[in-house]
Amino acid sequence: MSRSLRRGALAATAIVISIASLSACGAGNDAQTLGVRPDNAAVTVEDVKIQNAIVITQPTSGAPGPAVVSATVFNNGSAPQTLDSITLGGSAAPVALKAATGSGPITVPAGGSVIIGGKGNASATIANGHEAVKDGGAQELVFKLSRTGDVSLEAFVVPATSYFAEFGPTEIPQPPAAEPTAAATPTGEAGHGGEGTPTPTGTATPTGGTTPSGTATPTGGASSSTGH
């Protein structure tokens, strides 16, 4: 091969490498471009970003009781928004929302964020968790915000164990307590009262005083004429 052809081949190789490098840089950290799914679901729509979304069920697989949605909702806009609802794709199970304090809706302040799940934070509870979602799967969640509208993403479903325990359901069914065994009542001792004090049953109780019935009562005085 001539020197000019060698130079042309080297130049072509350099161009290919450069294009590949630029393509990789252009991909950045975008999970869809790289084909890598993040550990926890995240999505951005307009001014709203939802991060670390996950569904947490009871610690024991298939156990009855509620499940919860855990997520952080960011509002990068200039006006506050309220989280009006969270719905489950493919399920009619309701999700009850509750603010961290008070009885009003969950409000995401302008330029701020709200944590859903965990002690002292807002909550999103799925009443029949074991029927609505399944451990190990992915569940579509739709967050409806007052200004942005619907924001949907796929969230993993995990039990409330290990790291997720502190963000899991607060209502965890306890095993039923053993019923106390009735104490044996002695049947061979007669006359025990309710307080454990023996009550004699063979003693006669006078009612109104005892009146001797075998004593003669003189009725006309003693007669001393006998033998006189």
Coordinates of N, CA and C in Angstrom, one line a residue:
M1 N 0.9 -1.2 0.0 CA 0.0 0.0 0.0 C 0.9 1.2 0.0
S2 N 0.6 2.2 -0.8 CA 1.4 3.4 -0.9 C 1.2 4.3 0.3
R3 N 2.1 5.2 0.5 CA 2.1 6.1 1.7 C 0.8 6.9 1.7
S4 N 0.3 7.4 0.5 CA -0.9 8.2 0.4 C -2.1 7.4 0.8
L5 N -2.2 6.1 0.4 CA -3.4 5.3 0.7 C -3.4 5.1 2.2
R6 N -2.2 4.9 2.8 CA -2.1 4.7 4.3 C -2.6 5.9 5.0
R7 N -2.2 7.1 4.5 CA -2.7 8.3 5.2 C -4.2 8.5 5.1
G8 N -4.8 8.1 3.9 CA -6.2 8.2 3.7 C -7.0 7.2 4.7
A9 N -6.5 6.0 4.8 CA -7.1 5.1 5.7 C -7.1 5.5 7.2
L10 N -5.9 6.1 7.6 CA -5.8 6.6 9.0 C -6.8 7.8 9.2
A11 N -6.9 8.6 8.2 CA -7.8 9.8 8.3 C -9.3 9.3 8.5
A12 N -9.6 8.3 7.7 CA -11.0 7.8 7.7 C -11.3 7.2 9.1
T13 N -10.3 6.5 9.6 CA -10.5 5.9 11.0 C -10.6 6.9 12.0
A14 N -9.9 8.0 11.9 CA -10.0 9.1 12.9 C -11.4 9.8 12.9
I15 N -11.9 9.9 11.7 CA -13.2 10.5 11.5 C -14.3 9.6 12.2
V16 N -14.2 8.3 11.9 CA -15.2 7.4 12.5 C -15.1 7.5 14.1
I17 N -13.9 7.5 14.6 CA -13.7 7.5 16.1 C -14.3 8.9 16.6
S18 N -14.1 9.9 15.9 CA -14.6 11.2 16.3 C -16.1 11.3 16.4
I19 N -16.7 10.7 15.3 CA -18.2 10.7 15.3 C -18.8 9.8 16.4
A20 N -18.1 8.7 16.7 CA -18.6 7.9 17.8 C -18.5 8.6 19.1
S21 N -17.4 9.3 19.3 CA -17.2 10.0 20.6 C -18.2 11.1 20.7
L22 N -18.5 11.9 19.6 CA -19.5 12.9 19.7 C -20.9 12.4 20.0
S23 N -21.2 11.2 19.4 CA -22.5 10.6 19.6 C -22.7 10.2 21.1
A24 N -21.6 9.7 21.7 CA -21.6 9.3 23.1 C -21.8 10.5 24.0
C25 N -21.1 11.6 23.6 CA -21.3 12.8 24.4 C -22.7 13.4 24.3
G26 N -23.2 13.3 23.1 CA -24.6 13.8 22.8 C -25.6 13.0 23.6
A27 N -25.3 11.7 23.9 CA -26.3 10.9 24.6 C -26.4 11.4 26.1
G28 N -25.2 11.8 26.6 CA -25.2 12.3 28.0 C -25.7 11.2 28.9
N29 N -26.5 11.7 29.9 CA -27.0 10.7 30.9 C -28.5 10.3 30.7
D30 N -29.0 10.6 29.5 CA -30.4 10.3 29.1 C -30.5 8.8 29.1
A31 N -31.4 8.3 30.0 CA -31.6 6.9 30.2 C -32.2 6.2 29.0
Q32 N -33.1 6.9 28.3 CA -33.7 6.3 27.1 C -32.7 6.2 26.0
T33 N -31.8 7.2 25.8 CA -30.8 7.1 24.8 C -29.8 6.0 25.0
L34 N -29.4 5.9 26.3 CA -28.4 4.9 26.6 C -29.0 3.5 26.8
G35 N -30.3 3.4 26.9 CA -31.0 2.2 27.1 C -30.8 1.6 28.5
V36 N -30.6 2.5 29.5 CA -30.4 2.1 30.9 C -31.6 2.7 31.7
R37 N -32.2 1.9 32.4 CA -33.3 2.3 33.3 C -32.8 2.7 34.7
P38 N -33.2 3.9 35.2 CA -32.8 4.3 36.5 C -33.3 3.4 37.6
D39 N -32.7 3.4 38.8 CA -33.2 2.5 39.9 C -34.6 2.9 40.3
N40 N -34.9 4.2 40.3 CA -36.3 4.6 40.7 C -36.7 5.6 39.6
A41 N -38.1 5.5 39.3 CA -38.6 6.3 38.2 C -38.5 7.8 38.4
A42 N -38.3 8.5 37.3 CA -38.3 9.9 37.3 C -38.8 10.4 35.9
V43 N -39.4 11.6 35.9 CA -39.9 12.2 34.7 C -40.1 13.7 34.9
T44 N -39.9 14.4 33.8 CA -40.1 15.9 33.8 C -41.1 16.3 32.8
V45 N -42.1 17.0 33.1 CA -43.1 17.6 32.2 C -43.3 19.1 32.5
E46 N -42.9 19.9 31.6 CA -43.0 21.4 31.8 C -42.2 21.8 33.1
D47 N -42.9 22.4 34.0 CA -42.3 22.8 35.3 C -42.2 21.8 36.4
V48 N -42.8 20.6 36.1 CA -42.9 19.6 37.2 C -41.9 18.5 36.9
K49 N -41.2 18.1 38.0 CA -40.3 16.9 37.9 C -40.7 16.0 39.0
I50 N -40.9 14.7 38.7 CA -41.2 13.7 39.7 C -40.0 12.7 39.7
Q51 N -39.5 12.5 40.9 CA -38.3 11.8 41.1 C -38.4 10.7 42.2
N52 N -37.7 9.6 42.0 CA -37.7 8.5 43.0 C -39.1 8.0 43.3
A53 N -39.9 7.9 42.3 CA -41.3 7.3 42.4 C -41.2 5.8 42.6
I54 N -41.9 5.3 43.6 CA -41.9 3.9 43.8 C -43.2 3.5 44.6
V55 N -43.7 2.3 44.4 CA -44.8 1.8 45.2 C -44.3 0.8 46.2
I56 N -44.7 1.0 47.5 CA -44.2 0.1 48.5 C -45.4 -0.6 49.2
T57 N -45.2 -2.0 49.2 CA -46.3 -2.8 49.7 C -46.0 -3.3 51.1
Q58 N -46.8 -4.2 51.7 CA -46.6 -4.8 53.0 C -45.3 -5.6 53.0
P59 N -44.6 -5.7 54.2 CA -43.3 -6.4 54.2 C -43.4 -7.9 53.8
T60 N -44.6 -8.5 54.1 CA -44.8 -9.9 53.7 C -45.6 -10.0 52.4
S61 N -45.1 -10.7 51.4 CA -45.7 -10.8 50.1 C -47.2 -11.3 50.3
G62 N -48.1 -10.6 49.6 CA -49.5 -11.1 49.6 C -50.3 -10.7 50.9
A63 N -49.6 -10.1 51.9 CA -50.3 -9.8 53.1 C -51.4 -8.7 52.9
P64 N -52.5 -8.8 53.6 CA -53.5 -7.8 53.4 C -53.1 -6.5 54.0
G65 N -53.6 -5.4 53.6 CA -53.3 -4.1 54.1 C -52.9 -3.1 53.0
P66 N -52.7 -1.9 53.4 CA -52.5 -0.8 52.4 C -51.1 -0.9 51.8
A67 N -50.9 -0.3 50.6 CA -49.6 0.0 50.0 C -49.5 1.5 49.9
V68 N -48.4 2.0 49.6 CA -48.2 3.5 49.5 C -47.4 3.8 48.3
V69 N -47.6 5.1 47.9 CA -46.7 5.6 46.8 C -45.7 6.6 47.5
S70 N -44.5 6.4 47.1 CA -43.4 7.3 47.6 C -42.8 8.0 46.4
A71 N -42.6 9.3 46.5 CA -42.0 10.1 45.5 C -41.7 11.5 46.0
T72 N -40.9 12.2 45.2 CA -40.6 13.6 45.4 C -41.1 14.4 44.2
V73 N -41.9 15.4 44.4 CA -42.5 16.2 43.4 C -41.9 17.6 43.4
F74 N -41.2 18.0 42.4 CA -40.6 19.3 42.3 C -41.4 20.2 41.4
N75 N -41.5 21.5 41.8 CA -42.2 22.5 41.0 C -41.2 23.6 40.7
N76 N -40.8 23.7 39.4 CA -39.8 24.7 39.0 C -40.5 26.0 38.4
G77 N -41.8 26.0 38.5 CA -42.5 27.1 38.0 C -42.6 28.3 39.0
S78 N -43.2 29.4 38.6 CA -43.3 30.6 39.4 C -44.6 30.6 40.2
A79 N -45.5 29.6 40.1 CA -46.7 29.6 40.8 C -46.9 28.2 41.5
P80 N -47.5 28.2 42.6 CA -47.7 26.9 43.3 C -48.7 26.0 42.5
Q81 N -48.6 24.7 42.8 CA -49.5 23.8 42.2 C -50.0 22.8 43.3
T82 N -51.2 22.3 43.1 CA -51.7 21.3 44.0 C -51.7 19.9 43.3
L83 N -51.4 18.9 44.0 CA -51.5 17.5 43.5 C -52.9 17.0 43.7
D84 N -53.7 17.0 42.7 CA -55.1 16.7 42.8 C -55.4 15.2 42.9
S85 N -54.6 14.4 42.3 CA -54.8 12.9 42.4 C -53.6 12.1 42.0
I86 N -53.6 10.9 42.4 CA -52.6 9.9 41.8 C -53.5 8.7 41.5
T87 N -53.4 8.2 40.3 CA -54.1 7.0 39.8 C -53.2 5.9 39.4
L88 N -53.7 4.7 39.4 CA -52.9 3.5 39.0 C -53.3 3.1 37.7
G89 N -52.4 3.0 36.7 CA -52.8 2.5 35.4 C -53.2 1.0 35.5
G90 N -54.4 0.7 34.8 CA -54.9 -0.6 34.8 C -55.6 -1.1 36.1
S91 N -55.8 -0.2 37.0 CA -56.5 -0.5 38.3 C -57.4 0.6 38.7
A92 N -58.5 0.3 39.2 CA -59.5 1.3 39.7 C -59.3 1.5 41.2
A93 N -58.3 0.9 41.8 CA -58.1 1.1 43.3 C -57.8 2.6 43.6
P94 N -58.5 3.2 44.5 CA -58.3 4.6 44.8 C -57.0 4.8 45.6
V95 N -56.4 6.0 45.4 CA -55.2 6.4 46.1 C -55.6 7.6 47.0
A96 N -55.6 7.5 48.3 CA -56.0 8.6 49.2 C -54.8 9.5 49.5
L97 N -54.9 10.8 49.2 CA -53.8 11.7 49.4 C -54.1 12.5 50.7
K98 N -53.0 12.8 51.4 CA -53.1 13.5 52.6 C -51.8 14.4 52.8
A99 N -52.1 15.7 53.1 CA -51.0 16.6 53.2 C -50.2 16.3 54.5
A100 N -49.0 16.8 54.6 CA -48.2 16.5 55.8 C -48.8 17.1 57.1
T101 N -49.5 18.3 56.9 CA -50.2 19.0 58.0 C -51.5 19.5 57.5
G102 N -52.5 19.5 58.4 CA -53.8 20.0 58.1 C -54.6 19.1 57.2
S103 N -55.7 19.6 56.7 CA -56.6 18.7 56.0 C -56.8 19.1 54.5
G104 N -56.0 20.1 54.1 CA -56.1 20.6 52.7 C -55.4 19.7 51.8
P105 N -55.3 20.1 50.5 CA -54.6 19.3 49.5 C -53.1 19.4 49.6
I106 N -52.4 18.5 48.9 CA -51.0 18.5 48.9 C -50.5 19.6 47.9
T107 N -49.9 20.6 48.4 CA -49.5 21.8 47.6 C -48.0 21.7 47.4
V108 N -47.6 21.9 46.1 CA -46.2 22.0 45.8 C -45.8 23.4 45.5
P109 N -45.0 24.0 46.4 CA -44.8 25.5 46.3 C -44.0 25.8 45.1
A110 N -44.1 27.1 44.6 CA -43.3 27.5 43.5 C -41.8 27.5 43.8
G111 N -41.1 26.9 43.0 CA -39.6 26.7 43.2 C -39.3 25.8 44.3
G112 N -40.2 25.0 44.7 CA -40.0 24.1 45.9 C -40.3 22.6 45.5
S113 N -40.5 21.8 46.5 CA -40.8 20.4 46.3 C -41.6 19.9 47.5
V114 N -42.2 18.7 47.3 CA -42.9 18.0 48.4 C -42.5 16.5 48.3
I115 N -42.2 16.0 49.5 CA -41.9 14.6 49.6 C -43.2 13.8 50.0
I116 N -43.4 12.8 49.3 CA -44.6 11.9 49.6 C -44.1 10.6 50.1
G117 N -44.5 10.2 51.3 CA -44.1 9.0 51.9 C -43.0 9.2 53.0
G118 N -43.1 8.4 54.1 CA -42.2 8.6 55.2 C -42.8 9.4 56.3
K119 N -42.3 9.2 57.5 CA -42.8 9.8 58.7 C -42.7 11.4 58.6
G120 N -43.8 12.0 58.9 CA -43.9 13.5 58.9 C -44.1 14.1 57.5
N121 N -44.2 13.3 56.5 CA -44.4 13.8 55.1 C -45.8 13.6 54.6
A122 N -46.1 14.2 53.5 CA -47.4 13.9 52.8 C -47.5 12.4 52.5
S123 N -48.7 11.9 52.3 CA -48.9 10.5 52.1 C -49.8 10.2 50.9
A124 N -49.6 9.1 50.3 CA -50.5 8.6 49.2 C -50.7 7.1 49.4
T125 N -51.9 6.7 49.9 CA -52.2 5.4 50.4 C -53.1 4.6 49.5
I126 N -52.8 3.4 49.1 CA -53.6 2.5 48.3 C -54.2 1.5 49.3
A127 N -55.6 1.6 49.4 CA -56.2 0.8 50.5 C -56.0 -0.7 50.4
N128 N -56.3 -1.3 49.2 CA -56.1 -2.7 49.0 C -54.8 -3.0 48.2
G129 N -53.7 -2.8 48.9 CA -52.4 -2.8 48.2 C -52.1 -4.2 47.6
H130 N -52.4 -5.3 48.3 CA -52.1 -6.6 47.8 C -52.9 -7.0 46.6
E131 N -54.1 -6.3 46.4 CA -54.9 -6.6 45.2 C -54.6 -5.7 44.1
A132 N -54.2 -4.5 44.3 CA -54.0 -3.5 43.3 C -52.6 -3.6 42.6
V133 N -51.6 -4.0 43.4 CA -50.2 -4.0 42.8 C -49.5 -5.3 43.2
K134 N -48.5 -5.7 42.5 CA -47.8 -6.9 42.7 C -46.3 -6.6 42.9
D135 N -45.7 -7.2 43.9 CA -44.3 -7.0 44.2 C -43.4 -7.5 43.0
G136 N -42.4 -6.8 42.7 CA -41.5 -7.1 41.6 C -41.9 -6.6 40.3
G137 N -43.0 -6.1 40.2 CA -43.5 -5.6 38.9 C -43.3 -4.1 38.7
A138 N -43.8 -3.5 37.6 CA -43.7 -2.1 37.4 C -45.2 -1.6 37.3
Q139 N -45.5 -0.5 37.9 CA -46.8 0.0 38.0 C -46.9 1.4 37.4
E140 N -47.8 1.6 36.5 CA -47.9 3.0 35.9 C -48.6 3.9 37.0
L141 N -48.0 5.0 37.2 CA -48.6 6.0 38.1 C -48.9 7.3 37.3
V142 N -50.1 7.9 37.6 CA -50.4 9.1 36.9 C -50.7 10.2 38.0
F143 N -49.8 11.2 38.0 CA -49.9 12.3 39.0 C -50.6 13.4 38.2
K144 N -51.7 13.9 38.8 CA -52.5 15.0 38.2 C -52.3 16.3 39.0
L145 N -51.6 17.2 38.3 CA -51.4 18.5 39.0 C -52.3 19.6 38.5
S146 N -52.5 20.6 39.3 CA -53.5 21.6 39.0 C -53.2 22.4 37.7
R147 N -51.9 22.7 37.4 CA -51.5 23.5 36.3 C -50.9 22.7 35.2
T148 N -50.1 21.7 35.5 CA -49.4 20.9 34.5 C -50.3 19.8 33.9
G149 N -51.2 19.3 34.7 CA -52.1 18.2 34.2 C -51.5 16.9 34.6
D150 N -51.7 15.9 33.7 CA -51.3 14.5 34.0 C -49.8 14.4 33.7
V151 N -49.1 13.7 34.7 CA -47.7 13.4 34.5 C -47.6 11.9 34.9
S152 N -47.2 11.1 33.9 CA -47.2 9.6 34.1 C -45.8 9.1 34.0
L153 N -45.6 7.9 34.7 CA -44.4 7.2 34.7 C -44.6 5.8 35.2
E154 N -43.6 5.0 35.0 CA -43.6 3.6 35.5 C -42.8 3.5 36.8
A155 N -43.3 3.0 37.8 CA -42.6 2.9 39.1 C -42.5 1.4 39.5
F156 N -41.4 1.1 40.1 CA -41.2 -0.3 40.6 C -42.1 -0.5 41.9
V157 N -42.4 -1.8 42.1 CA -43.2 -2.2 43.2 C -42.4 -3.1 44.1
V158 N -42.1 -2.6 45.4 CA -41.2 -3.3 46.3 C -41.9 -3.5 47.7
P159 N -41.5 -4.5 48.4 CA -42.1 -4.6 49.8 C -41.3 -3.7 50.8
A160 N -42.0 -3.4 51.9 CA -41.4 -2.4 52.9 C -40.4 -3.1 53.8
T161 N -39.3 -3.5 53.1 CA -38.2 -4.1 53.9 C -36.9 -3.3 53.6
S162 N -35.9 -3.6 54.4 CA -34.6 -2.9 54.3 C -34.7 -1.4 54.2
Y163 N -34.2 -0.8 53.2 CA -34.2 0.6 53.0 C -35.6 1.2 52.9
F164 N -36.5 0.4 52.3 CA -37.9 0.9 52.1 C -38.8 0.9 53.3
A165 N -38.3 0.2 54.4 CA -39.2 0.1 55.5 C -39.7 1.4 56.1
E166 N -38.8 2.4 56.2 CA -39.2 3.7 56.8 C -40.1 4.5 55.9
F167 N -40.3 4.1 54.6 CA -41.2 4.8 53.7 C -42.4 4.0 53.4
G168 N -42.5 2.8 54.0 CA -43.6 1.9 53.7 C -44.9 2.2 54.4
P169 N -45.9 1.4 54.3 CA -47.2 1.6 55.0 C -47.0 1.7 56.5
T170 N -47.8 2.6 57.1 CA -47.8 2.7 58.5 C -48.7 1.7 59.2
E171 N -49.7 1.2 58.4 CA -50.6 0.2 58.9 C -50.1 -1.2 58.5
I172 N -49.5 -1.9 59.4 CA -49.0 -3.2 59.1 C -49.8 -4.2 60.0
P173 N -50.6 -5.1 59.5 CA -51.4 -6.0 60.3 C -50.5 -6.8 61.3
Q174 N -50.9 -6.9 62.5 CA -50.2 -7.7 63.5 C -50.8 -9.1 63.7
P175 N -50.1 -10.1 64.0 CA -50.7 -11.4 64.1 C -51.7 -11.4 65.3
P176 N -52.8 -12.1 65.2 CA -53.8 -12.0 66.3 C -53.2 -12.6 67.6
A177 N -53.5 -11.9 68.7 CA -53.0 -12.3 70.0 C -53.7 -13.6 70.5
A178 N -53.0 -14.4 71.2 CA -53.6 -15.7 71.7 C -54.6 -15.4 72.7
E179 N -55.8 -16.0 72.6 CA -56.8 -15.8 73.6 C -56.4 -16.4 74.9
P180 N -56.7 -15.6 76.0 CA -56.3 -16.2 77.4 C -57.1 -17.4 77.7
T181 N -56.5 -18.4 78.3 CA -57.2 -19.7 78.6 C -58.0 -19.4 80.0
A182 N -59.2 -19.8 80.0 CA -60.1 -19.6 81.2 C -59.5 -20.4 82.4
A183 N -59.4 -19.7 83.5 CA -58.8 -20.4 84.7 C -59.8 -21.5 85.2
A184 N -59.2 -22.6 85.7 CA -60.0 -23.7 86.2 C -60.7 -23.3 87.5
T185 N -62.0 -23.6 87.6 CA -62.8 -23.3 88.8 C -62.9 -24.5 89.6
P186 N -62.4 -24.5 90.9 CA -62.6 -25.7 91.7 C -64.0 -26.1 91.9
T187 N -64.3 -27.4 91.6 CA -65.7 -27.9 91.7 C -65.9 -28.8 92.9
G188 N -64.9 -29.1 93.7 CA -65.0 -30.0 94.8 C -65.1 -29.2 96.1
E189 N -65.0 -27.9 96.1 CA -65.1 -27.1 97.3 C -66.4 -26.3 97.3
A190 N -67.2 -26.6 98.2 CA -68.5 -26.0 98.2 C -68.4 -24.6 98.8
G191 N -69.2 -23.7 98.3 CA -69.5 -22.4 98.9 C -68.4 -21.4 98.7
H192 N -67.7 -21.3 97.6 CA -66.8 -20.3 97.3 C -67.5 -19.1 96.6
G193 N -67.3 -17.9 97.2 CA -68.0 -16.7 96.6 C -67.2 -16.2 95.5
G194 N -67.7 -15.1 94.8 CA -67.1 -14.5 93.7 C -65.7 -13.9 94.0
E195 N -65.5 -13.5 95.2 CA -64.2 -12.9 95.5 C -63.2 -13.8 96.1
G196 N -63.5 -15.1 96.1 CA -62.6 -16.1 96.6 C -62.7 -16.3 98.1
T197 N -63.7 -15.7 98.8 CA -63.9 -15.9 100.2 C -64.8 -17.0 100.5
P198 N -64.4 -18.1 101.2 CA -65.4 -19.2 101.4 C -66.6 -18.7 102.2
T199 N -67.8 -19.2 101.7 CA -69.0 -18.9 102.3 C -69.6 -20.1 102.9
P200 N -69.7 -20.2 104.2 CA -70.2 -21.5 104.9 C -71.6 -21.7 104.4
T201 N -71.9 -23.0 104.1 CA -73.2 -23.4 103.5 C -73.9 -24.3 104.5
G202 N -73.3 -24.8 105.6 CA -74.0 -25.7 106.5 C -74.4 -25.0 107.8
T203 N -74.2 -23.7 107.9 CA -74.5 -23.1 109.2 C -75.9 -22.4 109.1
A204 N -76.8 -22.7 110.0 CA -78.1 -22.1 110.0 C -78.0 -20.7 110.4
T205 N -78.8 -19.9 109.7 CA -78.8 -18.4 110.0 C -80.1 -18.1 110.7
P206 N -80.1 -17.6 111.9 CA -81.3 -17.3 112.6 C -82.1 -16.2 111.9
T207 N -83.4 -16.3 111.8 CA -84.2 -15.3 111.2 C -85.2 -14.8 112.2
G208 N -84.9 -13.7 112.9 CA -85.9 -13.2 113.8 C -85.8 -13.7 115.2
G209 N -84.7 -14.4 115.5 CA -84.5 -14.9 116.9 C -85.0 -16.3 117.1
T210 N -84.5 -17.0 118.0 CA -84.9 -18.4 118.3 C -85.9 -18.4 119.4
T211 N -87.0 -19.1 119.2 CA -88.0 -19.2 120.3 C -88.1 -20.6 120.8
P212 N -87.7 -20.9 122.0 CA -87.8 -22.2 122.5 C -89.2 -22.8 122.5
S213 N -89.3 -23.9 122.0 CA -90.7 -24.5 121.8 C -90.9 -25.6 122.8
G214 N -89.9 -26.1 123.6 CA -90.1 -27.2 124.5 C -90.2 -26.8 125.9
T215 N -90.4 -25.5 126.3 CA -90.4 -25.0 127.6 C -91.9 -24.8 128.0
A216 N -92.3 -25.4 129.1 CA -93.8 -25.2 129.5 C -93.9 -23.8 130.1
T217 N -95.0 -23.2 129.8 CA -95.3 -21.9 130.3 C -96.5 -22.0 131.3
P218 N -96.2 -21.6 132.6 CA -97.3 -21.7 133.6 C -98.5 -20.8 133.2
T219 N -99.7 -21.3 133.4 CA -100.9 -20.5 133.0 C -101.8 -20.2 134.2
G220 N -101.5 -20.6 135.3 CA -102.4 -20.2 136.4 C -101.7 -20.3 137.7
G221 N -100.4 -20.3 137.6 CA -99.6 -20.4 138.8 C -99.4 -21.8 139.2
A222 N -98.4 -22.1 140.1 CA -98.1 -23.5 140.5 C -99.1 -24.0 141.5
S223 N -99.6 -25.2 141.4 CA -100.5 -25.8 142.3 C -99.7 -26.6 143.4
S224 N -99.9 -26.3 144.7 CA -99.2 -27.0 145.7 C -100.1 -27.8 146.6
S225 N -101.3 -28.2 146.0 CA -102.2 -29.0 146.8 C -102.0 -30.5 146.7
T226 N -101.0 -30.9 145.9 CA -100.8 -32.3 145.7 C -100.4 -33.0 147.0
G227 N -101.1 -34.0 147.3 CA -100.8 -34.8 148.5 C -101.2 -34.2 149.8
H228 N -101.9 -33.0 149.8 CA -102.3 -32.4 151.0 C -103.8 -32.6 151.2

